């Protein structure tokens, strides 16, 4: 049963069940997301990303406590990796957030990445919208521990906090492309360890090389064990929020997100159509046989599949697309 | 696609979680999403976590001897929250004599040391509708 009213009135049970529908892409989800869209857009979403073991969950635990002291209601999505082999997952981020469980103004949900490689799950943003509609003021999205290029979070969160730790590499790492290019606020966690001042200096240098910008990401030293620096981190996020709302950035990011939301929904449906088409094909293995033997080729098979899906003729070859 | 979600929790005060971790890993390999919350949780925390995570199964691991008190308490709190359809299973050093009482209190199955993980996976798969 769809219980939109219960969700907007803050029933955690209704929200939890709705999240399951959305995660599983169950039929109820589509109806729910359409009905709830009008109630979204009030929450501020904060992505937390960084390498595995950087202390993301511990920092989130401290940050949520500070936001709670400011009277804000906070929802957390904690994403951990799904096994590409079995589809199973161990979702362990709650271990570091145990003391938030009984807080009435906090809702935490663990998600498996379920095959997505950008550091979040396909439905993470939709789950964030549900939390927004349920009246949470802040929606925290903690990504899986990322390597060098899983930067999808920047496309889906209002603000991104990059958590770095000393001792992961030399200064060449700091000028590489990818993860270090993101982050509206940078936290250097485990700041009690050797090398944290050096890391701050390297990150400052990297930011200087990027040239003058309207918003220069502040670097905040934090300690996940004691909570030191977390107050400054939360203040830096609030500063960014002020800039986000006052400048064009806020509207730009949110418009971009809606575009991506629409495109990704179309993409998901095409993926499903492809799966169904392949599953309904009687001669799938024979087509593979043909490619193996060299009498057929994968591209020709792909084109025939597109025709089978009913969209083959609609896709123009790149060289026929009109250039503006 | 629907996935079986399992909460593996340790109620009470014992600090031994190797068994819980082995089970969590085994269930992961069976394709389940396993939420593991670490040591020392109250029954209230476990029930609230089960609600927020919308799990179909709660697995309780306990080696302190307090199972006769804590397992039924979790079952009752889940019922109070309207989660009576959640399958509650238990594991740990639990005397055979205590098992009928736990089952009467609403624990669906108790798995004692030496149980193959495949047996637990089989029990969950055949008792959870996905």
Short mmCIF file of C-alpha atoms in Angstrom, two decimals:
data_model
loop_
_atom_site.label_atom_id
_atom_site.label_comp_id
_atom_site.label_asym_id
_atom_site.label_seq_id
_atom_site.Cartn_x
_atom_site.Cartn_y
_atom_site.Cartn_z
CA UNK A 1 0.00 0.00 0.00
CA UNK A 2 1.25 3.46 -0.88
CA UNK A 3 1.34 5.59 2.20
CA UNK A 4 2.39 8.99 0.99
CA UNK A 5 0.81 10.79 3.90
CA UNK A 6 2.62 8.61 6.44
CA UNK A 7 5.94 9.36 4.74
CA UNK A 8 5.45 13.11 4.74
CA UNK A 9 4.30 12.98 8.35
CA UNK A 10 7.59 11.38 9.27
CA UNK A 11 6.71 7.72 9.84
CA UNK A 12 10.05 5.92 9.78
CA UNK A 13 8.36 2.62 9.01
CA UNK A 14 6.61 4.04 5.94
CA UNK A 15 9.85 5.68 4.78
CA UNK A 16 11.86 2.48 5.30
CA UNK A 17 9.39 0.42 3.28
CA UNK A 18 9.25 3.02 0.50
CA UNK A 19 13.05 2.98 0.27
CA UNK A 20 12.93 -0.79 -0.27
CA UNK A 21 10.46 -0.38 -3.13
CA UNK A 22 12.65 2.23 -4.78
CA UNK A 23 15.82 0.19 -4.27
CA UNK A 24 14.19 -2.89 -5.78
CA UNK A 25 12.52 -0.90 -8.54
CA UNK A 26 9.16 -2.39 -7.53
CA UNK A 27 5.99 -1.22 -9.28
CA UNK A 28 4.90 0.87 -6.26
CA UNK A 29 8.08 2.95 -6.57
CA UNK A 30 7.21 4.74 -9.79
CA UNK A 31 3.84 5.91 -8.51
CA UNK A 32 5.38 7.01 -5.23
CA UNK A 33 8.22 8.99 -6.80
CA UNK A 34 5.79 10.83 -9.07
CA UNK A 35 3.50 11.70 -6.19
CA UNK A 36 6.28 12.84 -3.86
CA UNK A 37 8.32 14.95 -6.28
CA UNK A 38 6.41 18.12 -5.41
CA UNK A 39 7.41 17.78 -1.77
CA UNK A 40 11.14 17.59 -2.46
CA UNK A 41 13.80 20.26 -2.88
CA UNK A 42 13.85 21.50 0.71
CA UNK A 43 16.64 19.33 2.11
CA UNK A 44 20.31 20.15 1.62
CA UNK A 45 22.26 17.08 0.52
CA UNK A 46 25.85 16.51 1.54
CA UNK A 47 27.97 13.82 -0.12
CA UNK A 48 30.87 12.37 1.85
CA UNK A 49 33.50 10.60 -0.19
CA UNK A 50 37.09 9.43 0.17
CA UNK A 51 39.26 6.32 0.22
CA UNK A 52 38.29 3.19 2.20
CA UNK A 53 39.16 3.55 5.85
CA UNK A 54 39.58 7.33 5.65
CA UNK A 55 37.08 7.70 8.48
CA UNK A 56 33.99 8.78 6.56
CA UNK A 57 31.48 7.01 8.80
CA UNK A 58 33.11 8.26 12.00
CA UNK A 59 33.05 11.83 10.70
CA UNK A 60 29.42 11.47 9.66
CA UNK A 61 28.62 10.32 13.20
CA UNK A 62 30.16 13.50 14.66
CA UNK A 63 28.66 15.78 12.03
CA UNK A 64 25.15 14.43 12.55
CA UNK A 65 25.45 15.07 16.28
CA UNK A 66 26.39 18.72 15.64
CA UNK A 67 23.54 19.22 13.16
CA UNK A 68 21.17 17.70 15.71
CA UNK A 69 22.37 20.24 18.28
CA UNK A 70 21.42 22.94 15.77
CA UNK A 71 17.93 21.45 15.75
CA UNK A 72 18.17 19.94 12.27
CA UNK A 73 16.73 16.53 11.38
CA UNK A 74 19.23 14.40 9.51
CA UNK A 75 18.93 11.35 7.25
CA UNK A 76 21.96 9.32 6.21
CA UNK A 77 22.41 6.99 3.24
CA UNK A 78 25.48 4.82 3.75
CA UNK A 79 26.58 3.00 0.61
CA UNK A 80 28.88 -0.02 0.75
CA UNK A 81 30.05 -2.17 -2.16
CA UNK A 82 28.02 -5.08 -3.53
CA UNK A 83 29.97 -8.18 -4.57
CA UNK A 84 30.12 -8.31 -8.36
CA UNK A 85 30.25 -12.11 -8.10
CA UNK A 86 27.43 -13.04 -5.72
CA UNK A 87 25.36 -9.86 -5.52
CA UNK A 88 25.72 -9.95 -1.75
CA UNK A 89 27.08 -7.18 0.45
CA UNK A 90 28.25 -6.45 3.96
CA UNK A 91 26.86 -3.08 4.97
CA UNK A 92 28.92 -2.02 7.96
CA UNK A 93 28.77 1.76 8.16
CA UNK A 94 26.30 1.70 11.03
CA UNK A 95 29.00 0.32 13.32
CA UNK A 96 30.47 3.83 13.58
CA UNK A 97 27.08 5.48 13.96
CA UNK A 98 25.68 3.27 16.72
CA UNK A 99 24.88 6.12 19.09
CA UNK A 100 22.56 7.77 16.53
CA UNK A 101 20.16 4.82 16.29
CA UNK A 102 17.79 5.88 19.07
CA UNK A 103 17.69 9.58 18.08
CA UNK A 104 14.19 10.33 16.86
CA UNK A 105 15.47 13.03 14.48
CA UNK A 106 17.92 10.74 12.68
CA UNK A 107 17.22 8.10 10.05
CA UNK A 108 20.02 5.90 8.71
CA UNK A 109 19.76 3.55 5.77
CA UNK A 110 22.50 1.25 4.44
CA UNK A 111 22.58 0.55 0.71
CA UNK A 112 24.54 -1.90 -1.40
CA UNK A 113 26.00 -0.36 -4.56
CA UNK A 114 24.30 -3.14 -6.58
CA UNK A 115 26.50 -3.12 -9.65
CA UNK A 116 27.04 0.62 -10.00
CA UNK A 117 30.70 1.66 -10.14
CA UNK A 118 30.64 5.41 -9.42
CA UNK A 119 30.65 5.08 -5.62
CA UNK A 120 26.87 5.23 -5.11
CA UNK A 121 23.95 2.97 -6.07
CA UNK A 122 21.61 3.62 -9.01
CA UNK A 123 18.76 4.49 -6.66
CA UNK A 124 20.72 6.52 -4.11
CA UNK A 125 19.44 9.86 -5.37
CA UNK A 126 15.83 8.63 -5.44
CA UNK A 127 16.22 7.42 -1.85
CA UNK A 128 17.55 10.86 -0.93
CA UNK A 129 14.42 12.40 -2.46
CA UNK A 130 12.24 10.18 -0.27
CA UNK A 131 14.14 11.40 2.81
CA UNK A 132 13.72 14.97 1.61
CA UNK A 133 9.98 14.45 1.23
CA UNK A 134 9.90 12.92 4.72
CA UNK A 135 11.05 16.27 6.10
CA UNK A 136 14.71 15.71 6.88
CA UNK A 137 16.68 18.98 6.70
CA UNK A 138 20.00 17.40 5.78
CA UNK A 139 20.50 14.26 3.68
CA UNK A 140 24.00 12.82 4.01
CA UNK A 141 25.17 10.44 1.30
CA UNK A 142 28.25 8.48 2.31
CA UNK A 143 29.78 6.80 -0.75
CA UNK A 144 31.61 3.51 -0.84
CA UNK A 145 35.31 3.89 -0.15
CA UNK A 146 36.57 5.25 -3.46
CA UNK A 147 39.81 4.98 -5.39
CA UNK A 148 40.86 7.60 -7.90
CA UNK A 149 37.92 8.14 -10.20
CA UNK A 150 34.60 7.28 -8.54
CA UNK A 151 33.28 10.82 -8.55
CA UNK A 152 29.62 10.30 -9.33
CA UNK A 153 28.57 11.80 -6.00
CA UNK A 154 29.34 15.36 -7.21
CA UNK A 155 26.55 15.02 -9.73
CA UNK A 156 23.94 14.11 -7.14
CA UNK A 157 24.73 16.07 -3.96
CA UNK A 158 24.38 19.80 -3.24
CA UNK A 159 27.75 19.78 -1.49
CA UNK A 160 30.56 17.24 -1.60
CA UNK A 161 33.00 16.73 1.24
CA UNK A 162 36.20 14.92 0.27
CA UNK A 163 37.81 13.10 3.18
CA UNK A 164 41.55 12.52 2.78
CA UNK A 165 44.10 10.99 5.14
CA UNK A 166 47.86 11.40 5.35
CA UNK A 167 50.17 8.67 4.16
CA UNK A 168 48.49 7.53 0.95
CA UNK A 169 51.06 8.75 -1.53
CA UNK A 170 53.41 11.50 -2.62
CA UNK A 171 52.61 14.94 -3.97
CA UNK A 172 52.15 13.59 -7.49
CA UNK A 173 49.00 11.87 -6.21
CA UNK A 174 47.71 15.31 -5.24
CA UNK A 175 47.94 16.70 -8.77
CA UNK A 176 46.38 13.71 -10.52
CA UNK A 177 42.97 13.99 -12.12
CA UNK A 178 39.88 12.44 -10.62
CA UNK A 179 38.90 12.28 -6.99
CA UNK A 180 41.09 15.22 -5.98
CA UNK A 181 39.31 17.53 -8.37
CA UNK A 182 36.10 17.19 -6.42
CA UNK A 183 35.18 18.41 -2.98
CA UNK A 184 33.53 21.70 -2.09
CA UNK A 185 35.05 21.17 1.34
CA UNK A 186 38.09 18.99 2.03
CA UNK A 187 38.62 17.24 5.36
CA UNK A 188 42.10 16.00 6.24
CA UNK A 189 41.11 13.32 8.73
CA UNK A 190 43.34 11.43 11.19
CA UNK A 191 45.08 14.78 11.55
CA UNK A 192 46.91 13.55 14.63
CA UNK A 193 49.00 11.35 12.36
CA UNK A 194 52.37 12.22 10.88
CA UNK A 195 52.16 13.88 7.52
CA UNK A 196 48.85 15.68 7.95
CA UNK A 197 50.43 19.16 7.72
CA UNK A 198 52.30 18.08 4.60
CA UNK A 199 49.08 16.77 3.07
CA UNK A 200 47.32 20.07 3.85
CA UNK A 201 50.18 21.97 2.20
CA UNK A 202 50.04 19.75 -0.90
CA UNK A 203 46.29 20.13 -1.19
CA UNK A 204 46.58 23.92 -0.76
CA UNK A 205 49.16 23.96 -3.56
CA UNK A 206 46.90 21.91 -5.78
CA UNK A 207 44.00 24.30 -5.13
CA UNK A 208 46.21 27.31 -5.88
CA UNK A 209 47.23 25.81 -9.22
CA UNK A 210 43.56 25.57 -10.12
CA UNK A 211 43.54 29.37 -10.31
CA UNK A 212 41.14 31.89 -8.84
CA UNK A 213 37.55 30.75 -8.42
CA UNK A 214 34.49 32.13 -6.69
CA UNK A 215 34.62 29.30 -4.16
CA UNK A 216 37.94 27.95 -3.02
CA UNK A 217 37.36 24.68 -1.12
CA UNK A 218 38.44 25.14 2.48
CA UNK A 219 40.66 22.45 4.00
CA UNK A 220 39.75 21.40 7.53
CA UNK A 221 41.82 19.13 9.78
CA UNK A 222 39.71 16.60 11.67
CA UNK A 223 40.09 13.63 14.02
CA UNK A 224 37.41 10.97 13.82
CA UNK A 225 38.43 9.44 17.15
CA UNK A 226 37.96 12.61 19.24
CA UNK A 227 35.73 14.76 17.05
CA UNK A 228 38.37 17.51 16.93
CA UNK A 229 37.82 19.85 13.98
CA UNK A 230 34.33 18.60 13.21
CA UNK A 231 32.80 21.87 14.38
CA UNK A 232 34.96 23.72 11.81
CA UNK A 233 34.01 21.15 9.18
CA UNK A 234 30.29 21.66 9.79
CA UNK A 235 30.84 25.45 9.73
CA UNK A 236 32.69 25.16 6.40
CA UNK A 237 29.76 23.19 4.95
CA UNK A 238 27.38 25.91 6.19
CA UNK A 239 29.57 28.56 4.50
CA UNK A 240 29.43 26.60 1.29
CA UNK A 241 25.67 26.27 1.62
CA UNK A 242 25.44 30.05 1.86
CA UNK A 243 27.51 30.44 -1.31
CA UNK A 244 25.53 27.66 -3.02
CA UNK A 245 22.26 29.45 -2.33
CA UNK A 246 23.44 32.98 -3.07
CA UNK A 247 25.31 32.23 -6.31
CA UNK A 248 24.13 30.67 -9.54
CA UNK A 249 25.80 27.41 -8.53
CA UNK A 250 22.82 26.15 -6.55
CA UNK A 251 20.38 26.48 -9.39
CA UNK A 252 22.91 25.16 -11.91
CA UNK A 253 23.59 22.02 -9.87
CA UNK A 254 19.93 21.33 -9.25
CA UNK A 255 19.00 21.87 -12.91
CA UNK A 256 21.84 19.58 -13.97
CA UNK A 257 20.61 16.98 -11.57
CA UNK A 258 17.09 17.00 -12.96
CA UNK A 259 18.51 16.58 -16.47
CA UNK A 260 20.62 13.64 -15.34
CA UNK A 261 17.71 12.18 -13.40
CA UNK A 262 15.54 12.12 -16.51
CA UNK A 263 18.29 10.74 -18.73
CA UNK A 264 19.25 8.04 -16.24
CA UNK A 265 15.62 6.94 -15.88
CA UNK A 266 15.35 6.55 -19.64
CA UNK A 267 18.64 4.66 -19.58
CA UNK A 268 17.41 2.30 -16.86
CA UNK A 269 14.30 1.50 -18.87
CA UNK A 270 16.32 0.85 -22.01
CA UNK A 271 18.60 -1.45 -20.00
CA UNK A 272 15.57 -3.37 -18.78
CA UNK A 273 14.18 -3.60 -22.32
CA UNK A 274 17.54 -4.95 -23.49
CA UNK A 275 17.59 -7.57 -20.73
CA UNK A 276 14.05 -8.63 -21.59
CA UNK A 277 14.84 -8.76 -25.29
CA UNK A 278 17.91 -10.92 -24.74
CA UNK A 279 16.03 -13.17 -22.32
CA UNK A 280 13.22 -13.63 -24.84
CA UNK A 281 15.58 -14.47 -27.68
CA UNK A 282 15.57 -18.15 -28.64
CA UNK A 283 18.80 -18.07 -30.63
CA UNK A 284 21.01 -15.97 -28.32
CA UNK A 285 23.74 -18.60 -28.02
CA UNK A 286 23.60 -19.24 -31.79
CA UNK A 287 24.34 -15.55 -32.34
CA UNK A 288 27.31 -15.86 -30.00
CA UNK A 289 28.39 -18.98 -31.93
CA UNK A 290 28.33 -17.00 -35.17
CA UNK A 291 30.56 -14.29 -33.68
CA UNK A 292 32.95 -16.91 -32.28
CA UNK A 293 33.23 -18.62 -35.67
CA UNK A 294 33.69 -15.31 -37.45
CA UNK A 295 30.64 -15.71 -39.72
CA UNK A 296 28.86 -12.91 -37.84
CA UNK A 297 30.17 -9.96 -35.85
CA UNK A 298 29.12 -8.38 -32.54
CA UNK A 299 28.27 -4.97 -34.03
CA UNK A 300 25.88 -6.46 -36.60
CA UNK A 301 24.23 -8.54 -33.90
CA UNK A 302 23.92 -5.42 -31.72
CA UNK A 303 22.22 -3.54 -34.56
CA UNK A 304 19.74 -6.37 -35.10
CA UNK A 305 19.02 -6.42 -31.35
CA UNK A 306 18.24 -2.69 -31.42
CA UNK A 307 15.77 -3.28 -34.24
CA UNK A 308 14.26 -6.11 -32.17
CA UNK A 309 13.91 -3.66 -29.25
CA UNK A 310 11.98 -1.33 -31.50
CA UNK A 311 14.50 1.53 -31.35
CA UNK A 312 17.04 0.43 -33.98
CA UNK A 313 15.86 2.66 -36.78
CA UNK A 314 15.54 5.68 -34.50
CA UNK A 315 19.22 5.75 -33.55
CA UNK A 316 21.17 7.82 -36.04
CA UNK A 317 24.79 7.07 -36.78
CA UNK A 318 27.03 9.69 -35.15
CA UNK A 319 28.21 11.05 -38.53
CA UNK A 320 24.67 11.89 -39.58
CA UNK A 321 23.89 13.96 -36.48
CA UNK A 322 23.53 17.61 -37.44
CA UNK A 323 26.17 19.79 -35.90
CA UNK A 324 24.81 23.04 -34.55
CA UNK B 1 15.31 -6.65 -8.21
CA UNK B 2 14.37 -7.69 -4.69
CA UNK B 3 17.15 -8.79 -2.36
CA UNK B 4 17.02 -10.50 1.00
CA UNK B 5 18.26 -8.08 3.66
CA UNK B 6 19.51 -9.47 6.95
CA UNK B 7 20.49 -7.63 10.12
CA UNK B 8 23.19 -9.44 12.10
CA UNK B 9 23.22 -8.01 15.60
CA UNK B 10 24.85 -8.71 18.92
CA UNK B 11 22.56 -7.92 21.84
CA UNK B 12 23.95 -7.45 25.32
CA UNK B 13 27.43 -7.24 26.62
CA UNK B 14 29.57 -10.06 25.26
CA UNK B 15 32.51 -8.98 23.17
CA UNK B 16 32.88 -12.00 20.90
CA UNK B 17 31.94 -11.31 17.32
CA UNK B 18 33.94 -13.77 15.27
CA UNK B 19 30.89 -16.01 14.86
CA UNK B 20 28.71 -13.08 13.81
CA UNK B 21 31.32 -11.99 11.26
CA UNK B 22 31.67 -15.49 9.81
CA UNK B 23 27.89 -15.73 9.44
CA UNK B 24 27.73 -12.24 7.89
CA UNK B 25 30.37 -13.21 5.37
CA UNK B 26 28.62 -16.51 4.60
CA UNK B 27 25.29 -14.79 4.02
CA UNK B 28 27.02 -12.21 1.81
CA UNK B 29 28.36 -15.05 -0.33
CA UNK B 30 24.80 -16.37 -0.62
CA UNK B 31 23.85 -13.06 -2.25
CA UNK B 32 22.17 -11.42 0.74
CA UNK B 33 22.64 -7.83 1.86
CA UNK B 34 23.91 -8.10 5.41
CA UNK B 35 23.78 -5.14 7.76
CA UNK B 36 26.28 -5.67 10.55
CA UNK B 37 26.14 -3.25 13.47
CA UNK B 38 28.97 -4.37 15.72
CA UNK B 39 29.14 -5.16 19.41
CA UNK B 40 26.94 -4.37 22.39
CA UNK B 41 23.50 -3.27 21.33
CA UNK B 42 20.32 -3.00 23.31
CA UNK B 43 17.22 -4.84 22.08
CA UNK B 44 15.68 -1.39 21.46
CA UNK B 45 18.55 -0.41 19.14
CA UNK B 46 18.30 -3.70 17.28
CA UNK B 47 14.55 -3.34 16.71
CA UNK B 48 14.92 0.29 15.59
CA UNK B 49 17.74 -0.66 13.18
CA UNK B 50 15.60 -3.48 11.76
CA UNK B 51 12.82 -0.95 11.16
CA UNK B 52 15.01 1.68 9.43
CA UNK B 53 16.82 -0.91 7.32
CA UNK B 54 13.55 -2.73 6.46
CA UNK B 55 15.18 -6.15 6.81
CA UNK B 56 13.29 -9.42 6.41
CA UNK B 57 15.58 -11.27 8.82
CA UNK B 58 17.19 -10.43 12.16
CA UNK B 59 20.01 -12.76 13.20
CA UNK B 60 20.98 -12.48 16.87
CA UNK B 61 24.37 -13.71 18.01
CA UNK B 62 25.02 -14.11 21.70
CA UNK B 63 27.58 -15.96 23.76
CA UNK B 64 27.03 -14.49 27.22
CA UNK B 65 24.17 -16.70 28.39
CA UNK B 66 21.57 -13.93 28.41
CA UNK B 67 19.70 -15.30 25.39
CA UNK B 68 16.59 -16.31 27.37
CA UNK B 69 16.09 -12.65 28.32
CA UNK B 70 17.38 -10.77 25.29
CA UNK B 71 16.11 -12.84 22.32
CA UNK B 72 12.42 -12.71 23.39
CA UNK B 73 12.81 -9.01 24.15
CA UNK B 74 13.92 -8.32 20.58
CA UNK B 75 11.00 -10.39 19.25
CA UNK B 76 8.52 -8.44 21.37
CA UNK B 77 9.94 -5.03 20.42
CA UNK B 78 9.74 -5.96 16.73
CA UNK B 79 6.09 -6.93 17.20
CA UNK B 80 5.38 -3.63 18.97
CA UNK B 81 6.79 -1.79 15.96
CA UNK B 82 4.54 -3.74 13.61
CA UNK B 83 7.41 -5.87 12.35
CA UNK B 84 5.94 -9.24 13.29
CA UNK B 85 6.66 -10.57 9.79
CA UNK B 86 10.42 -10.26 10.37
CA UNK B 87 12.09 -13.66 10.75
CA UNK B 88 14.16 -13.76 13.94
CA UNK B 89 16.89 -16.39 14.20
CA UNK B 90 19.52 -16.88 16.88
CA UNK B 91 22.98 -18.32 17.22
CA UNK B 92 25.75 -18.77 19.73
CA UNK B 93 26.44 -21.04 22.68
CA UNK B 94 22.86 -21.89 23.53
CA UNK B 95 22.02 -25.06 25.52
CA UNK B 96 19.66 -27.48 23.78
CA UNK B 97 17.28 -27.26 26.73
CA UNK B 98 16.71 -23.55 26.11
CA UNK B 99 15.80 -23.89 22.45
CA UNK B 100 12.12 -24.95 22.83
CA UNK B 101 11.50 -21.94 25.11
CA UNK B 102 13.11 -19.56 22.63
CA UNK B 103 11.03 -20.99 19.80
CA UNK B 104 7.89 -20.61 21.87
CA UNK B 105 8.88 -16.97 22.39
CA UNK B 106 8.98 -16.37 18.63
CA UNK B 107 12.56 -17.17 17.63
CA UNK B 108 12.13 -19.11 14.37
CA UNK B 109 15.33 -21.12 14.60
CA UNK B 110 18.43 -21.42 16.75
CA UNK B 111 21.74 -22.41 15.17
CA UNK B 112 24.39 -23.65 17.58
CA UNK B 113 28.16 -23.96 16.97
CA UNK B 114 29.06 -26.33 14.14
CA UNK B 115 26.03 -25.52 11.99
CA UNK B 116 27.07 -25.34 8.32
CA UNK B 117 26.35 -21.89 6.84
CA UNK B 118 24.51 -23.59 3.98
CA UNK B 119 21.91 -24.76 6.50
CA UNK B 120 21.32 -21.18 7.69
CA UNK B 121 21.16 -19.91 4.10
CA UNK B 122 18.68 -22.67 3.25
CA UNK B 123 16.51 -21.83 6.25
CA UNK B 124 16.42 -18.12 5.38
CA UNK B 125 15.78 -18.71 1.67
CA UNK B 126 12.86 -21.04 2.31
CA UNK B 127 11.27 -18.87 5.03
CA UNK B 128 11.53 -15.40 3.50
CA UNK B 129 9.26 -14.33 0.72
CA UNK B 130 11.07 -11.87 -1.45
#
